PDB file of C-alpha atoms and ligand atoms in Angstrom:
ATOM      1  CA  MET M  10      86.743  23.639 -43.270  1.00 92.00           C
ATOM      2  CA  LEU M  11      87.527  26.918 -41.490  1.00 97.00           C
ATOM      3  CA  TRP M  12      86.655  28.638 -38.235  1.00 98.00           C
ATOM      4  CA  GLN M  13      86.530  32.297 -38.378  1.00 98.00           C
ATOM      5  CA  THR M  14      87.735  33.921 -35.169  1.00 98.00           C
ATOM      6  CA  THR M  15      88.385  37.512 -34.258  1.00 98.00           C
ATOM      7  CA  ARG M  16      91.941  37.771 -35.413  1.00 98.00           C
ATOM      8  CA  PHE M  17      92.658  34.361 -36.958  1.00 98.00           C
ATOM      9  CA  VAL M  18      91.017  31.919 -39.377  1.00 98.00           C
ATOM     10  CA  LEU M  19      91.715  28.347 -38.210  1.00 98.00           C
ATOM     11  CA  ASP M  20      92.052  25.708 -40.857  1.00 98.00           C
ATOM     12  CA  LEU M  21      90.437  22.756 -39.608  1.00 98.00           C
ATOM     13  CA  ARG M  22      91.273  20.362 -42.529  1.00 95.00           C
ATOM     14  CA  ARG M  23      93.550  18.894 -39.867  1.00 93.00           C
ATOM     15  CA  PRO M  24      92.469  18.334 -36.211  1.00 97.00           C
ATOM     16  CA  ARG M  25      93.579  21.223 -33.947  1.00 98.00           C
ATOM     17  CA  VAL M  26      94.524  21.192 -30.220  1.00 98.00           C
ATOM     18  CA  MET M  27      92.975  23.508 -27.772  1.00 98.00           C
ATOM     19  CA  GLY M  28      95.085  23.847 -24.591  1.00 98.00           C
ATOM     20  CA  ILE M  29      93.155  24.252 -21.386  1.00 98.00           C
ATOM     21  CA  VAL M  30      94.108  27.126 -18.943  1.00 97.00           C
ATOM     22  CA  ASN M  31      92.050  26.895 -15.944  1.00 95.00           C
ATOM     23  CA  VAL M  32      92.695  29.892 -13.608  1.00 95.00           C
ATOM     24  CA  THR M  33      90.667  28.248 -10.809  1.00 92.00           C
ATOM     25  CA  PRO M  34      91.103  26.854  -7.327  1.00 91.00           C
ATOM     26  CA  ASP M  35      88.610  24.121  -8.053  1.00 88.00           C
ATOM     27  CA  SER M  36      88.678  22.737 -11.424  1.00 87.00           C
ATOM     28  CA  PHE M  37      88.370  18.850 -11.370  1.00 86.00           C
ATOM     29  CA  SER M  38      91.749  17.821 -12.561  1.00 86.00           C
ATOM     30  CA  ASP M  39      94.031  20.889 -12.221  1.00 84.00           C
ATOM     31  CA  GLY M  40      92.293  23.093  -9.705  1.00 85.00           C
ATOM     32  CA  GLY M  41      94.749  25.517  -8.148  1.00 85.00           C
ATOM     33  CA  ALA M  42      97.507  24.417 -10.478  1.00 84.00           C
ATOM     34  CA  HIS M  43      97.729  27.709 -12.362  1.00 82.00           C
ATOM     35  CA  GLU M  44      96.033  30.042  -9.896  1.00 73.00           C
ATOM     36  CA  GLY M  45      97.423  33.488 -10.051  1.00 73.00           C
ATOM     37  CA  GLY M  46      98.412  35.438 -13.192  1.00 85.00           C
ATOM     38  CA  ALA M  47     102.015  34.381 -13.323  1.00 90.00           C
ATOM     39  CA  ALA M  48     101.680  30.650 -13.133  1.00 92.00           C
ATOM     40  CA  ALA M  49      98.791  30.621 -15.566  1.00 94.00           C
ATOM     41  CA  ILE M  50     100.737  32.787 -18.127  1.00 95.00           C
ATOM     42  CA  ALA M  51     103.655  30.355 -17.756  1.00 95.00           C
ATOM     43  CA  HIS M  52     101.249  27.513 -18.358  1.00 97.00           C
ATOM     44  CA  CYS M  53     100.056  29.289 -21.649  1.00 98.00           C
ATOM     45  CA  GLU M  54     103.614  29.691 -22.776  1.00 97.00           C
ATOM     46  CA  ARG M  55     104.337  25.897 -21.891  1.00 98.00           C
ATOM     47  CA  LEU M  56     101.181  24.911 -23.898  1.00 98.00           C
ATOM     48  CA  LEU M  57     102.268  26.704 -26.947  1.00 98.00           C
ATOM     49  CA  LEU M  58     105.631  25.276 -26.883  1.00 98.00           C
ATOM     50  CA  GLU M  59     103.941  21.944 -26.756  1.00 98.00           C
ATOM     51  CA  GLY M  60     102.001  22.662 -30.026  1.00 98.00           C
ATOM     52  CA  ALA M  61      98.721  24.123 -28.892  1.00 98.00           C
ATOM     53  CA  ASP M  62      96.784  25.733 -31.615  1.00 98.00           C
ATOM     54  CA  VAL M  63      94.403  27.722 -29.357  1.00 98.00           C
ATOM     55  CA  LEU M  64      94.411  28.649 -25.721  1.00 98.00           C
ATOM     56  CA  ASP M  65      91.083  28.289 -23.815  1.00 98.00           C
ATOM     57  CA  VAL M  66      91.263  30.414 -20.579  1.00 98.00           C
ATOM     58  CA  GLY M  67      88.729  29.782 -17.865  1.00 97.00           C
ATOM     59  CA  GLY M  68      88.006  31.314 -14.641  1.00 96.00           C
ATOM     60  CA  GLU M  69      85.135  29.068 -13.348  1.00 95.00           C
ATOM     61  CA  SER M  70      84.903  25.287 -12.826  1.00 94.00           C
ATOM     62  CA  THR M  71      81.884  23.669 -14.513  1.00 91.00           C
ATOM     63  CA  ARG M  72      82.530  20.346 -13.058  1.00 89.00           C
ATOM     64  CA  PRO M  73      79.557  18.602 -11.620  1.00 87.00           C
ATOM     65  CA  GLY M  74      78.560  20.201  -8.300  1.00 86.00           C
ATOM     66  CA  ALA M  75      80.979  23.202  -8.825  1.00 90.00           C
ATOM     67  CA  VAL M  76      80.005  26.365  -6.761  1.00 88.00           C
ATOM     68  CA  ALA M  77      79.202  29.237  -9.139  1.00 90.00           C
ATOM     69  CA  VAL M  78      81.538  32.359  -9.068  1.00 94.00           C
ATOM     70  CA  ASP M  79      80.366  35.974  -9.440  1.00 96.00           C
ATOM     71  CA  VAL M  80      81.498  38.052 -12.538  1.00 97.00           C
ATOM     72  CA  GLN M  81      84.068  40.085 -10.454  1.00 97.00           C
ATOM     73  CA  THR M  82      85.733  36.869  -9.284  1.00 96.00           C
ATOM     74  CA  GLU M  83      85.771  35.166 -12.519  1.00 97.00           C
ATOM     75  CA  TRP M  84      87.193  38.336 -14.383  1.00 97.00           C
ATOM     76  CA  ARG M  85      89.758  39.042 -11.667  1.00 96.00           C
ATOM     77  CA  ARG M  86      91.162  35.518 -12.399  1.00 96.00           C
ATOM     78  CA  ILE M  87      91.350  35.707 -16.060  1.00 97.00           C
ATOM     79  CA  GLU M  88      91.849  39.226 -17.078  1.00 97.00           C
ATOM     80  CA  PRO M  89      95.722  39.352 -16.500  1.00 96.00           C
ATOM     81  CA  VAL M  90      96.078  36.103 -18.193  1.00 97.00           C
ATOM     82  CA  LEU M  91      94.055  37.183 -21.183  1.00 98.00           C
ATOM     83  CA  ARG M  92      96.153  40.257 -21.639  1.00 97.00           C
ATOM     84  CA  VAL M  93      99.341  38.370 -22.021  1.00 97.00           C
ATOM     85  CA  ALA M  94      97.717  35.403 -24.007  1.00 98.00           C
ATOM     86  CA  LEU M  95      96.582  37.856 -26.597  1.00 98.00           C
ATOM     87  CA  THR M  96     100.125  38.946 -27.303  1.00 98.00           C
ATOM     88  CA  LEU M  97     101.229  35.240 -27.957  1.00 98.00           C
ATOM     89  CA  GLY M  98     100.286  34.827 -31.609  1.00 97.00           C
ATOM     90  CA  VAL M  99      97.501  32.247 -31.379  1.00 98.00           C
ATOM     91  CA  PRO M 100      93.757  32.375 -31.042  1.00 98.00           C
ATOM     92  CA  VAL M 101      92.459  32.865 -27.477  1.00 98.00           C
ATOM     93  CA  SER M 102      89.338  31.594 -26.268  1.00 98.00           C
ATOM     94  CA  VAL M 103      87.425  32.375 -23.205  1.00 98.00           C
ATOM     95  CA  ASP M 104      85.526  29.517 -21.425  1.00 98.00           C
ATOM     96  CA  THR M 105      82.511  31.428 -19.746  1.00 98.00           C
ATOM     97  CA  ARG M 106      78.851  31.330 -19.516  1.00 97.00           C
ATOM     98  CA  ARG M 107      78.534  34.838 -18.143  1.00 98.00           C
ATOM     99  CA  VAL M 108      77.491  37.640 -20.581  1.00 98.00           C
ATOM    100  CA  GLU M 109      79.506  40.381 -18.748  1.00 98.00           C
ATOM    101  CA  VAL M 110      82.579  38.285 -18.771  1.00 98.00           C
ATOM    102  CA  MET M 111      81.945  37.566 -22.540  1.00 98.00           C
ATOM    103  CA  ARG M 112      81.647  41.433 -23.016  1.00 98.00           C
ATOM    104  CA  ARG M 113      84.795  42.256 -21.192  1.00 98.00           C
ATOM    105  CA  ALA M 114      86.834  39.583 -22.934  1.00 98.00           C
ATOM    106  CA  LEU M 115      85.557  40.521 -26.350  1.00 98.00           C
ATOM    107  CA  ASP M 116      86.368  44.178 -25.625  1.00 98.00           C
ATOM    108  CA  LEU M 117      89.940  43.094 -24.845  1.00 98.00           C
ATOM    109  CA  GLY M 118      89.986  41.302 -28.274  1.00 98.00           C
ATOM    110  CA  VAL M 119      89.695  37.675 -27.397  1.00 98.00           C
ATOM    111  CA  ASP M 120      89.140  35.447 -30.549  1.00 98.00           C
ATOM    112  CA  ILE M 121      86.564  32.943 -29.343  1.00 98.00           C
ATOM    113  CA  ILE M 122      83.784  32.661 -26.760  1.00 98.00           C
ATOM    114  CA  ASN M 123      83.487  28.962 -25.647  1.00 98.00           C
ATOM    115  CA  ASP M 124      80.103  28.693 -23.746  1.00 98.00           C
ATOM    116  CA  VAL M 125      79.120  25.490 -22.103  1.00 98.00           C
ATOM    117  CA  GLN M 126      75.607  26.931 -22.091  1.00 97.00           C
ATOM    118  CA  ALA M 127      75.598  27.735 -25.768  1.00 98.00           C
ATOM    119  CA  LEU M 128      74.811  31.305 -25.597  1.00 98.00           C
ATOM    120  CA  THR M 129      71.476  30.700 -23.669  1.00 98.00           C
ATOM    121  CA  ALA M 130      71.914  33.584 -21.156  1.00 98.00           C
ATOM    122  CA  PRO M 131      69.851  36.580 -21.867  1.00 98.00           C
ATOM    123  CA  GLY M 132      71.810  38.986 -24.138  1.00 98.00           C
ATOM    124  CA  ALA M 133      74.559  36.578 -25.077  1.00 98.00           C
ATOM    125  CA  LEU M 134      73.521  35.934 -28.679  1.00 98.00           C
ATOM    126  CA  GLU M 135      73.052  39.741 -29.160  1.00 98.00           C
ATOM    127  CA  LEU M 136      76.517  40.429 -27.715  1.00 98.00           C
ATOM    128  CA  LEU M 137      78.154  37.938 -30.036  1.00 98.00           C
ATOM    129  CA  ALA M 138      76.295  39.234 -33.020  1.00 98.00           C
ATOM    130  CA  GLY M 139      77.599  42.763 -32.279  1.00 97.00           C
ATOM    131  CA  HIS M 140      81.179  41.352 -32.734  1.00 96.00           C
ATOM    132  CA  PRO M 141      81.133  40.411 -36.182  1.00 94.00           C
ATOM    133  CA  SER M 142      84.011  37.962 -36.380  1.00 96.00           C
ATOM    134  CA  ALA M 143      84.503  36.274 -32.981  1.00 98.00           C
ATOM    135  CA  GLY M 144      84.355  32.470 -32.932  1.00 98.00           C
ATOM    136  CA  VAL M 145      81.863  30.705 -30.836  1.00 98.00           C
ATOM    137  CA  CYS M 146      81.700  27.202 -29.463  1.00 98.00           C
ATOM    138  CA  LEU M 147      78.123  26.020 -28.481  1.00 98.00           C
ATOM    139  CA  MET M 148      78.092  23.116 -26.241  1.00 98.00           C
ATOM    140  CA  HIS M 149      75.258  20.834 -25.291  1.00 98.00           C
ATOM    141  CA  MET M 150      74.494  20.458 -21.520  1.00 97.00           C
ATOM    142  CA  ARG M 151      71.399  20.570 -19.233  1.00 95.00           C
ATOM    143  CA  GLY M 152      70.746  22.846 -16.237  1.00 91.00           C
ATOM    144  CA  GLU M 153      73.674  24.235 -14.183  1.00 91.00           C
ATOM    145  CA  PRO M 154      76.949  22.459 -12.995  1.00 90.00           C
ATOM    146  CA  GLN M 155      75.139  22.049  -9.616  1.00 90.00           C
ATOM    147  CA  THR M 156      72.243  20.263 -11.024  1.00 91.00           C
ATOM    148  CA  MET M 157      73.349  18.637 -14.283  1.00 94.00           C
ATOM    149  CA  ALA M 158      74.258  15.151 -12.785  1.00 90.00           C
ATOM    150  CA  THR M 159      70.562  14.768 -12.096  1.00 92.00           C
ATOM    151  CA  LEU M 160      69.412  15.618 -15.691  1.00 92.00           C
ATOM    152  CA  CYS M 161      70.677  12.668 -17.455  1.00 94.00           C
ATOM    153  CA  ASP M 162      67.173  11.249 -18.510  1.00 95.00           C
ATOM    154  CA  TYR M 163      67.005  10.964 -22.268  1.00 97.00           C
ATOM    155  CA  GLN M 164      64.676   9.094 -24.556  1.00 96.00           C
ATOM    156  CA  ASP M 165      67.175   9.157 -27.461  1.00 97.00           C
ATOM    157  CA  LEU M 166      70.432  10.725 -26.412  1.00 97.00           C
ATOM    158  CA  CYS M 167      72.035  11.206 -29.762  1.00 98.00           C
ATOM    159  CA  ALA M 168      68.972  12.569 -31.358  1.00 98.00           C
ATOM    160  CA  GLU M 169      68.336  14.985 -28.362  1.00 98.00           C
ATOM    161  CA  VAL M 170      71.900  16.318 -28.174  1.00 98.00           C
ATOM    162  CA  ARG M 171      71.592  16.845 -31.996  1.00 98.00           C
ATOM    163  CA  ALA M 172      68.269  18.527 -31.848  1.00 98.00           C
ATOM    164  CA  TYR M 173      69.661  20.827 -29.039  1.00 98.00           C
ATOM    165  CA  LEU M 174      72.724  21.782 -31.024  1.00 98.00           C
ATOM    166  CA  ALA M 175      70.749  22.404 -34.190  1.00 98.00           C
ATOM    167  CA  GLU M 176      68.397  24.752 -32.243  1.00 98.00           C
ATOM    168  CA  ARG M 177      71.288  26.664 -30.696  1.00 98.00           C
ATOM    169  CA  ALA M 178      72.984  26.917 -33.969  1.00 98.00           C
ATOM    170  CA  ALA M 179      69.914  28.124 -35.687  1.00 98.00           C
ATOM    171  CA  ALA M 180      69.482  30.658 -32.957  1.00 98.00           C
ATOM    172  CA  ALA M 181      72.839  31.899 -33.374  1.00 98.00           C
ATOM    173  CA  ARG M 182      72.482  32.297 -37.124  1.00 98.00           C
ATOM    174  CA  ALA M 183      69.132  34.087 -36.642  1.00 98.00           C
ATOM    175  CA  ALA M 184      70.850  36.570 -34.349  1.00 98.00           C
ATOM    176  CA  GLY M 185      73.416  37.281 -37.126  1.00 98.00           C
ATOM    177  CA  ILE M 186      76.284  35.082 -36.252  1.00 98.00           C
ATOM    178  CA  GLU M 187      77.785  33.783 -39.488  1.00 98.00           C
ATOM    179  CA  VAL M 188      78.033  29.936 -40.154  1.00 98.00           C
ATOM    180  CA  ALA M 189      81.880  30.126 -40.293  1.00 98.00           C
ATOM    181  CA  ARG M 190      82.151  31.446 -36.667  1.00 98.00           C
ATOM    182  CA  ILE M 191      80.268  28.404 -35.105  1.00 98.00           C
ATOM    183  CA  VAL M 192      81.788  25.301 -33.837  1.00 98.00           C
ATOM    184  CA  LEU M 193      79.512  22.577 -31.890  1.00 98.00           C
ATOM    185  CA  ASP M 194      80.282  20.494 -28.963  1.00 98.00           C
ATOM    186  CA  PRO M 195      78.434  17.450 -27.718  1.00 98.00           C
ATOM    187  CA  GLY M 196      79.469  18.281 -24.263  1.00 98.00           C
ATOM    188  CA  TYR M 197      80.969  15.079 -22.777  1.00 98.00           C
ATOM    189  CA  GLY M 198      80.673  14.785 -19.148  1.00 96.00           C
ATOM    190  CA  PHE M 199      77.855  17.467 -18.876  1.00 97.00           C
ATOM    191  CA  ALA M 200      74.420  15.955 -17.914  1.00 96.00           C
ATOM    192  CA  LYS M 201      75.525  12.590 -19.089  1.00 97.00           C
ATOM    193  CA  THR M 202      76.336   9.281 -17.177  1.00 97.00           C
ATOM    194  CA  PRO M 203      79.523   7.654 -18.160  1.00 96.00           C
ATOM    195  CA  GLU M 204      77.638   5.093 -20.301  1.00 97.00           C
ATOM    196  CA  GLN M 205      75.875   7.992 -22.100  1.00 98.00           C
ATOM    197  CA  ASN M 206      79.215   9.592 -22.907  1.00 98.00           C
ATOM    198  CA  TRP M 207      80.274   6.371 -24.777  1.00 98.00           C
ATOM    199  CA  GLU M 208      76.925   6.149 -26.502  1.00 98.00           C
ATOM    200  CA  LEU M 209      77.215   9.754 -27.819  1.00 98.00           C
ATOM    201  CA  LEU M 210      80.834   9.210 -28.746  1.00 98.00           C
ATOM    202  CA  ARG M 211      79.875   6.151 -30.914  1.00 98.00           C
ATOM    203  CA  GLY M 212      77.080   8.325 -32.487  1.00 98.00           C
ATOM    204  CA  GLN M 213      79.130  11.454 -32.744  1.00 98.00           C
ATOM    205  CA  ARG M 214      79.369  11.407 -36.501  1.00 97.00           C
ATOM    206  CA  GLY M 215      75.737  11.897 -36.796  1.00 98.00           C
ATOM    207  CA  LEU M 216      76.406  15.504 -35.681  1.00 98.00           C
ATOM    208  CA  LEU M 217      78.317  16.204 -38.612  1.00 98.00           C
ATOM    209  CA  ALA M 218      75.086  16.393 -40.678  1.00 98.00           C
ATOM    210  CA  LEU M 219      74.442  19.673 -38.992  1.00 98.00           C
ATOM    211  CA  GLY M 220      77.153  21.051 -41.077  1.00 98.00           C
ATOM    212  CA  TYR M 221      79.532  22.581 -38.477  1.00 98.00           C
ATOM    213  CA  PRO M 222      82.935  21.515 -37.214  1.00 98.00           C
ATOM    214  CA  LEU M 223      82.871  19.563 -33.878  1.00 98.00           C
ATOM    215  CA  LEU M 224      85.077  20.466 -30.740  1.00 98.00           C
ATOM    216  CA  VAL M 225      85.195  17.876 -28.060  1.00 98.00           C
ATOM    217  CA  GLY M 226      86.571  17.795 -24.509  1.00 98.00           C
ATOM    218  CA  TRP M 227      87.282  14.301 -23.151  1.00 98.00           C
ATOM    219  CA  SER M 228      90.467  15.104 -21.273  1.00 98.00           C
ATOM    220  CA  ARG M 229      90.897  13.382 -17.949  1.00 98.00           C
ATOM    221  CA  LYS M 230      87.043  13.234 -17.507  1.00 98.00           C
ATOM    222  CA  ARG M 231      85.246  10.904 -15.099  1.00 96.00           C
ATOM    223  CA  ALA M 232      83.798   8.576 -17.838  1.00 97.00           C
ATOM    224  CA  LEU M 233      87.500   7.518 -18.367  1.00 98.00           C
ATOM    225  CA  GLY M 234      88.144   6.947 -14.648  1.00 98.00           C
ATOM    226  CA  GLU M 235      84.930   4.882 -14.369  1.00 97.00           C
ATOM    227  CA  LEU M 236      86.122   2.649 -17.294  1.00 98.00           C
ATOM    228  CA  THR M 237      89.656   2.247 -16.340  1.00 98.00           C
ATOM    229  CA  GLY M 238      89.508   2.697 -12.530  1.00 98.00           C
ATOM    230  CA  ARG M 239      92.224   5.361 -12.825  1.00 98.00           C
ATOM    231  CA  ALA M 240      92.317   8.580 -10.573  1.00 98.00           C
ATOM    232  CA  VAL M 241      92.149  11.879 -12.394  1.00 97.00           C
ATOM    233  CA  GLY M 242      95.961  12.324 -12.603  1.00 97.00           C
ATOM    234  CA  GLU M 243      96.297   8.838 -14.326  1.00 98.00           C
ATOM    235  CA  ARG M 244      93.950   9.271 -17.162  1.00 98.00           C
ATOM    236  CA  LEU M 245      96.363  10.419 -19.942  1.00 98.00           C
ATOM    237  CA  PRO M 246      96.150   7.118 -21.878  1.00 98.00           C
ATOM    238  CA  GLY M 247      92.449   7.152 -21.612  1.00 98.00           C
ATOM    239  CA  SER M 248      92.246  10.691 -22.485  1.00 98.00           C
ATOM    240  CA  LEU M 249      94.406  10.141 -25.687  1.00 98.00           C
ATOM    241  CA  ALA M 250      92.295   7.046 -26.745  1.00 98.00           C
ATOM    242  CA  ALA M 251      89.158   9.004 -26.454  1.00 98.00           C
ATOM    243  CA  ALA M 252      90.615  12.119 -28.207  1.00 98.00           C
ATOM    244  CA  LEU M 253      91.689   9.756 -31.247  1.00 98.00           C
ATOM    245  CA  ALA M 254      88.394   8.154 -31.094  1.00 98.00           C
ATOM    246  CA  ALA M 255      86.617  11.421 -31.398  1.00 98.00           C
ATOM    247  CA  VAL M 256      88.819  12.489 -34.193  1.00 97.00           C
ATOM    248  CA  SER M 257      87.985   9.288 -36.070  1.00 96.00           C
ATOM    249  CA  HIS M 258      84.316  10.131 -35.569  1.00 97.00           C
ATOM    250  CA  GLY M 259      84.789  13.533 -37.111  1.00 97.00           C
ATOM    251  CA  ALA M 260      85.876  15.890 -34.296  1.00 98.00           C
ATOM    252  CA  ARG M 261      88.170  18.756 -35.513  1.00 98.00           C
ATOM    253  CA  VAL M 262      89.277  20.451 -32.269  1.00 98.00           C
ATOM    254  CA  LEU M 263      90.298  18.623 -29.209  1.00 98.00           C
ATOM    255  CA  ARG M 264      90.136  20.626 -25.823  1.00 98.00           C
ATOM    256  CA  VAL M 265      92.898  18.980 -23.649  1.00 98.00           C
ATOM    257  CA  HIS M 266      95.036  19.490 -20.660  1.00 98.00           C
ATOM    258  CA  ASP M 267      97.966  17.393 -21.971  1.00 98.00           C
ATOM    259  CA  VAL M 268      98.915  19.105 -25.152  1.00 98.00           C
ATOM    260  CA  ALA M 269     102.239  17.493 -25.949  1.00 98.00           C
ATOM    261  CA  ALA M 270     100.961  14.116 -25.677  1.00 98.00           C
ATOM    262  CA  THR M 271      97.915  14.775 -27.728  1.00 98.00           C
ATOM    263  CA  VAL M 272      99.953  16.534 -30.460  1.00 98.00           C
ATOM    264  CA  ASP M 273     102.055  13.265 -30.648  1.00 98.00           C
ATOM    265  CA  ALA M 274      98.942  11.059 -30.611  1.00 98.00           C
ATOM    266  CA  LEU M 275      97.605  13.117 -33.535  1.00 97.00           C
ATOM    267  CA  LYS M 276     100.734  12.733 -35.472  1.00 96.00           C
ATOM    268  CA  VAL M 277     100.648   9.039 -35.248  1.00 96.00           C
ATOM    269  CA  TRP M 278      96.990   8.902 -35.924  1.00 95.00           C
ATOM    270  CA  ALA M 279      97.352  10.836 -38.998  1.00 94.00           C
ATOM    271  CA  ALA M 280     100.230   8.802 -40.375  1.00 94.00           C
ATOM    272  CA  ALA M 281      98.370   5.576 -39.763  1.00 93.00           C
ATOM    273  CA  ALA M 282      95.154   7.138 -41.374  1.00 88.00           C
ATOM    274  CA  GLY M 283      97.207   8.401 -44.194  1.00 85.00           C
ATOM    275  CA  SER M 284      94.756  11.340 -44.870  1.00 61.00           C
ATOM    276  CA  GLY M 285      93.229  14.193 -43.129  1.00 51.00           C
ATOM    277  CA  LEU M 286      96.211  16.302 -42.878  1.00 49.00           C
ATOM    278  CA  GLY M 287      96.568  17.695 -46.644  1.00 38.00           C
ATOM    279  CA  GLU M 288      99.953  18.584 -47.841  1.00 34.00           C
ATOM    280  CA  ASN M 289     102.495  21.022 -46.526  1.00 31.00           C
ATOM    281  CA  THR M 290     100.720  21.265 -43.076  1.00 33.00           C
ATOM    282  CA  HIS M 291     102.776  21.649 -39.971  1.00 33.00           C
ATOM    283  CA  LEU M 292     102.210  19.184 -37.107  1.00 33.00           C
ATOM    284  CA  SER M 293     104.402  20.678 -34.669  1.00 33.00           C
ATOM    285  CA  GLY M 294     104.325  24.115 -33.201  1.00 34.00           C
ATOM    286  CA  ASN M 295     101.375  26.466 -34.102  1.00 38.00           C
ATOM    287  CA  THR M 296     103.062  28.057 -37.240  1.00 33.00           C
ATOM    288  CA  GLY M 297     100.757  26.423 -39.661  1.00 35.00           C
ATOM    289  CA  ALA M 298      97.648  26.728 -37.670  1.00 42.00           C
ATOM    290  CA  CYS M 299      96.192  30.058 -38.547  1.00 41.00           C
ATOM    291  CA  SER M 300      96.270  32.915 -41.056  1.00 45.00           C
ATOM    292  CA  GLN M 301      95.850  36.418 -39.774  1.00 42.00           C
TER     293      GLN M 301
HETATM  294  N1  LIG W   3      84.606  20.779 -20.459  1.00 51.48           N
HETATM  295  C1  LIG W   3      85.024  21.495 -19.386  1.00 51.48           C
HETATM  296  C2  LIG W   3      85.071  22.888 -19.479  1.00 51.48           C
HETATM  297  N2  LIG W   3      84.657  23.514 -20.558  1.00 51.48           N
HETATM  298  N3  LIG W   3      84.140  23.446 -22.830  1.00 51.48           N
HETATM  299  C3  LIG W   3      83.798  22.696 -23.896  1.00 51.48           C
HETATM  300  N4  LIG W   3      83.650  23.409 -25.028  1.00 51.48           N
HETATM  301  N5  LIG W   3      83.821  21.316 -24.018  1.00 51.48           N
HETATM  302  C4  LIG W   3      83.973  20.636 -22.737  1.00 51.48           C
HETATM  303  O1  LIG W   3      84.086  19.405 -22.927  1.00 51.48           O
HETATM  304  C5  LIG W   3      84.399  21.363 -21.607  1.00 51.48           C
HETATM  305  C6  LIG W   3      84.548  22.781 -21.716  1.00 51.48           C
HETATM  306  C7  LIG W   3      85.419  20.864 -18.061  1.00 51.48           C
HETATM  307  O2  LIG W   3      86.699  20.577 -17.922  1.00 51.48           O
HETATM  308  P1  LIG W   3      87.736  21.592 -17.261  1.00 51.48           P
HETATM  309  O3  LIG W   3      87.951  22.814 -17.765  1.00 51.48           O
HETATM  310  O4  LIG W   3      89.226  20.702 -17.233  1.00 51.48           O
HETATM  311  O5  LIG W   3      87.217  21.386 -15.747  1.00 51.48           O
HETATM  312  P2  LIG W   3      86.485  22.458 -14.771  1.00 51.48           P
HETATM  313  O6  LIG W   3      85.173  22.853 -15.542  1.00 51.48           O
HETATM  314  O7  LIG W   3      86.337  21.707 -13.451  1.00 51.48           O
HETATM  315  O8  LIG W   3      87.592  23.672 -14.784  1.00 51.48           O
END
């Protein structure tokens, strides 16, 4: 199971860790922590030392109720970070829903576009089709960050998420994006109540029938806080448990803030499971992650 990206092919036979680099003042758990190029670049370097396989750089918060930013602002935040991240030897992903930001990032040479709106913006599919090897992550959500908390009404949550992702993957393929470039994401925390997130996690394995690897983002999210009563800075144990549950239900890429802890948790999970890693794979560092 491989993920084709611009410069690297990620081997997903073992679960991979995507480290989050939020260059934003208002992200829900780390807003302001890595604002400004130098702090964000130092954060990228730290995540790599901790064992991140991919860096996911974002310049706009998509938490419920977040205020949208314009292209210039988003790009000004992420451009200096991307320029350095692209020299660090791992795949670099950009977390954006704006076509112009995607275009500029792809022109710089980024490896993956991670779009919480699954390339639904006009021109997004065509743009990605024109970059013949860039990886894409297509995520399920409804509406906009401002409105999504009011759009949690489902008849059959798992079936509807699955149908949406199937439709987006089919649209990507029809536009000319190869299967090997596509990863799907159920979108935990996006247009779902806390209980719906658990329901979706329990049914997550059903998404594997679509035939694409799964990426998930549980890190520090509100459903964990609702369940444990923990504030956002105290959700690491919950985040790790959810990450491992997601891997047990077939996820292959974990999008996380706490890379070192997640890498450790995955090592223990893999040893306990006795499978899923194959021979001769490296669990620490990123040396075994990719081929160029
Ligand atoms: N979650 C967030 C942002 N981007 N992308 C994918 N593919 N999957 C996710 O679950 C996902 C995502 C929200 O988390 P974070 O980036 O920490 O917060 P914010 O949007 O407030 O910056």
